[in-house]
Each structure stands twice: as structure tokens, then as C-alpha cells.
Amino acid sequence: MLDYIETIKNEVEAFPITDEEELEAFRLEFLSRKGKVQTMFSKMGEVPNEEKATVGKAMNEVKNLAQNKFDDAKEKLEKKEARQVSALDDLTLPTAPMTVGSYHPLTQTLNEMKEIFYRLGFSIADGPEIEDDFHNFTALNFPPNHPARDEQDTFFIRKHDDPEEQDLVLRTHTSPIQIREMQRREPPIRIIAPGKVYRNEAVSPKSYFLFHQVEALYVDTDVSVAELKETLISFAKLMFGSDVTYRLRPGFFPFTEPSLEMDIWWEANGDGKWLEILGSGMVDPNVFKSVDIDPEKYTGFAWGMGVDRIAMLRHGINDIRTFYENDTRFLEQFD
Ligand code: DAH
């Protein structure tokens, strides 16, 4: 037994401790609950009574040796650390270059859009990303069998067979925020609502299952199509510059009548094409009815624009997925 104790003593003495890692390795090896010192003491039962005193003393010596070695080494390491910190106190030393982060290109674009609409008199509204069927579809005048409700396009959170209960979905557009605003307060309403939207689409350079929209809604007693056009054109000029080439063409949405879509002419490498940036229109009377606003008294316009599309146009990016990969080599180009 005494030989065994001697071996452990030698091991304790030989164990090198030069850094935090080795200090911890030492603790685990000798001082922890399953370490060699405890294991040694657990053998006390095997020792004949007349030898217990000698063996106990030897064991205690090893234990103290290990504990002292640990305490000393720990103190030394702490002092060393403190010394290193004080070396930093030399204020004349040049500092290492510091990398300052930048806003994500989508955030930058969104911030510019917010700024523009703030100038045009819109305030900001918000809504949940998990929506119920009523706000995402029904109140927006989607017929019960509309293809957008199909699982091809919509991520369902909860589906019900019971017609009394509502399906829950990841919102497929920011338009449900219109509904929430109109339920929440009386006209006049003049808001934009930026946010994430989700669609169960095949991922490709052109589409991703997640993207960003900015919804807008303006409801008052005499809102006209002319005002809608004027607002959209002002936006395009402020966002892309006064020489921007745009076109407005008729579109179709269940929640607007008439509906308009806006395209921007985009040229890159001598090649040009029209890119759709938003859908818009005059709020359909059925939508007003679903939120108890009198369509005889009020009119309004609304639109939903794609933030990712606009950011891609502005920066000449041709793959939407690059926004979501968190590759700093891409992101740091947008300082
Ligand atoms: N919600 C439509 C979409 O995601 C975009 C849209 C079109 C929003 C017309 C509107 C609108 O508010 O009036 O494709």
C-alpha cells in the first residue's frame, strides 16, 4: 500500500502545470471526486488495523501535497494574467485595427424606404408573423378555394378540419397588417408595415422561402387612384433617382379593385429588363366590410412591395439567397 501511495506522490510531483488547461487537468486527475486522491482514500478499508495510522498519515501527506501544488499554481497563473492586463495599460501603444460591423443590405434598403415614407407622412405599424386564416386570407377577400391557400404556397402551423376553428399560417404577405390596423382604429389611416413573409416555394436564385415586404395603407374620405399613382411615382424617384424608368400596368389581387403593378427598368451589362417591385390598388369594398368600415364613406389605397427585390436592383445582386447566407465576405461590401 505504501508503494502505491508513493507512486501517486511521484505522479503529483511530476505533473506539469504551466497554464489554465493543465491546471484543470491536474484537478481532474487528482483532486476531483473520482480523482486519484479520493480513490486512494477509498482503499483505507483494505488496510489492516495496525497499519492504519501510518498509511493514513502517508495518504494525508499526498493529499496536502496535491492541494498545495494546485493552490500555488492557481495563484501564479492569476498573477500572470493580471500582469498581462497591466501591459495593456501602455496608452502609447497602437491598437489592433478594429472591424466595425455594418447594417445588412436588406436593413439598409428598408431604412431608406422607411425614411422616404416618413417624409410622405406615413407612420409605422407591425403585426405577427404567425397569422390566422381570417387576417391572412378571408378578410382580404380571398375566395375559400383560392390557390394561395394551397399548401404549395403556404406554411401551415396548424390545420383544422373543424370549420369553427381557424388554420394558423406563417403569413404569406404583410397585407394582414392592413386588416389589423383597420380593426384597431378609425380612419384616417396612413401607415406602412415592414416585415418578413414566408412562402413554401422552391428555393432558387429568384425566390426564397422567406423574404421581406413593406405594406402600405391609406384610408380616408377621398382617396383616389390618381393619389395612389402619384405616391408610387414619388417613391420610385426618391428610391432610384429622378431619372428612373418605370411603368404601371394593371394587375389582379382579391383585396384591391382596380389593381396596379409597378415595374422598374433594370439595365446591367448592356442587358435590360422590367422588374416588378410592387403590387397595389384601391382597397376592395369587401375588405372594408370585413373590418366594419363603411365603403360608402371611405376609400383607400394599399400596396405591398418586395424589399429583397428592391435591394437586389439597387446593388446589382442576382441571387436572393446571398442575403440569407450570412457570408461576411458578401455582407462587408455594404458598409
Ligand atoms: N400582398 C400582395 C402580395 O404579396 C401584394 C399587394 C398587392 C399588397 C396589392 C397590397 C395590394 O396591399 O394592395 O403579392
JSON list of C-alpha atoms and ligand atoms in Angstrom, two decimals, residues 172-175 178 199 211 213 215-216 253 255-256 259-260 276 278-282 301-305, ligand 1:
[
{"chain": "A", "resi": 172, "resn": "THR", "atom": "CA", "xyz": [-47.65, 34.81, -46.78]},
{"chain": "A", "resi": 173, "resn": "HIS", "atom": "CA", "xyz": [-47.69, 38.59, -47.15]},
{"chain": "A", "resi": 174, "resn": "THR", "atom": "CA", "xyz": [-47.79, 41.74, -44.98]},
{"chain": "A", "resi": 175, "resn": "SER", "atom": "CA", "xyz": [-51.39, 42.53, -46.04]},
{"chain": "A", "resi": 178, "resn": "GLN", "atom": "CA", "xyz": [-53.79, 46.25, -43.02]},
{"chain": "A", "resi": 199, "resn": "ARG", "atom": "CA", "xyz": [-43.88, 31.05, -48.87]},
{"chain": "A", "resi": 211, "resn": "PHE", "atom": "CA", "xyz": [-38.47, 37.44, -47.89]},
{"chain": "A", "resi": 213, "resn": "GLN", "atom": "CA", "xyz": [-42.26, 43.24, -47.79]},
{"chain": "A", "resi": 215, "resn": "GLU", "atom": "CA", "xyz": [-47.13, 47.06, -46.86]},
{"chain": "A", "resi": 216, "resn": "ALA", "atom": "CA", "xyz": [-48.82, 50.44, -47.08]},
{"chain": "A", "resi": 253, "resn": "PHE", "atom": "CA", "xyz": [-55.42, 40.97, -56.31]},
{"chain": "A", "resi": 255, "resn": "PHE", "atom": "CA", "xyz": [-58.24, 42.72, -52.00]},
{"chain": "A", "resi": 256, "resn": "THR", "atom": "CA", "xyz": [-57.97, 45.62, -54.48]},
{"chain": "A", "resi": 259, "resn": "SER", "atom": "CA", "xyz": [-55.13, 46.82, -59.10]},
{"chain": "A", "resi": 260, "resn": "LEU", "atom": "CA", "xyz": [-51.81, 48.10, -60.42]},
{"chain": "A", "resi": 276, "resn": "GLU", "atom": "CA", "xyz": [-41.75, 44.03, -60.81]},
{"chain": "A", "resi": 278, "resn": "LEU", "atom": "CA", "xyz": [-44.78, 46.04, -56.05]},
{"chain": "A", "resi": 279, "resn": "GLY", "atom": "CA", "xyz": [-48.48, 45.25, -56.26]},
{"chain": "A", "resi": 280, "resn": "SER", "atom": "CA", "xyz": [-51.04, 47.89, -55.34]},
{"chain": "A", "resi": 281, "resn": "GLY", "atom": "CA", "xyz": [-54.59, 49.06, -55.81]},
{"chain": "A", "resi": 282, "resn": "MET", "atom": "CA", "xyz": [-57.72, 50.64, -54.37]},
{"chain": "A", "resi": 301, "resn": "PHE", "atom": "CA", "xyz": [-55.22, 52.53, -51.48]},
{"chain": "A", "resi": 302, "resn": "ALA", "atom": "CA", "xyz": [-52.72, 49.91, -50.49]},
{"chain": "A", "resi": 303, "resn": "TRP", "atom": "CA", "xyz": [-49.61, 48.27, -51.78]},
{"chain": "A", "resi": 304, "resn": "GLY", "atom": "CA", "xyz": [-47.10, 45.60, -50.92]},
{"chain": "A", "resi": 305, "resn": "MET", "atom": "CA", "xyz": [-43.54, 45.94, -52.15]},
{"chain": "B", "resi": 1, "resn": "DAH", "atom": "N1", "xyz": [-50.00, 41.09, -50.82]},
{"chain": "B", "resi": 1, "resn": "DAH", "atom": "C1", "xyz": [-49.58, 41.12, -52.21]},
{"chain": "B", "resi": 1, "resn": "DAH", "atom": "C2", "xyz": [-48.51, 40.06, -52.45]},
{"chain": "B", "resi": 1, "resn": "DAH", "atom": "O1", "xyz": [-47.91, 39.60, -51.52]},
{"chain": "B", "resi": 1, "resn": "DAH", "atom": "C3", "xyz": [-49.03, 42.46, -52.57]},
{"chain": "B", "resi": 1, "resn": "DAH", "atom": "C4", "xyz": [-50.07, 43.52, -52.54]},
{"chain": "B", "resi": 1, "resn": "DAH", "atom": "C5", "xyz": [-50.78, 43.85, -53.66]},
{"chain": "B", "resi": 1, "resn": "DAH", "atom": "C6", "xyz": [-50.36, 44.20, -51.36]},
{"chain": "B", "resi": 1, "resn": "DAH", "atom": "C7", "xyz": [-51.75, 44.81, -53.68]},
{"chain": "B", "resi": 1, "resn": "DAH", "atom": "C8", "xyz": [-51.31, 45.20, -51.35]},
{"chain": "B", "resi": 1, "resn": "DAH", "atom": "C9", "xyz": [-52.01, 45.50, -52.52]},
{"chain": "B", "resi": 1, "resn": "DAH", "atom": "O2", "xyz": [-51.61, 45.89, -50.25]},
{"chain": "B", "resi": 1, "resn": "DAH", "atom": "O3", "xyz": [-52.94, 46.47, -52.49]},
{"chain": "B", "resi": 1, "resn": "DAH", "atom": "O4", "xyz": [-48.28, 39.68, -53.57]}
]
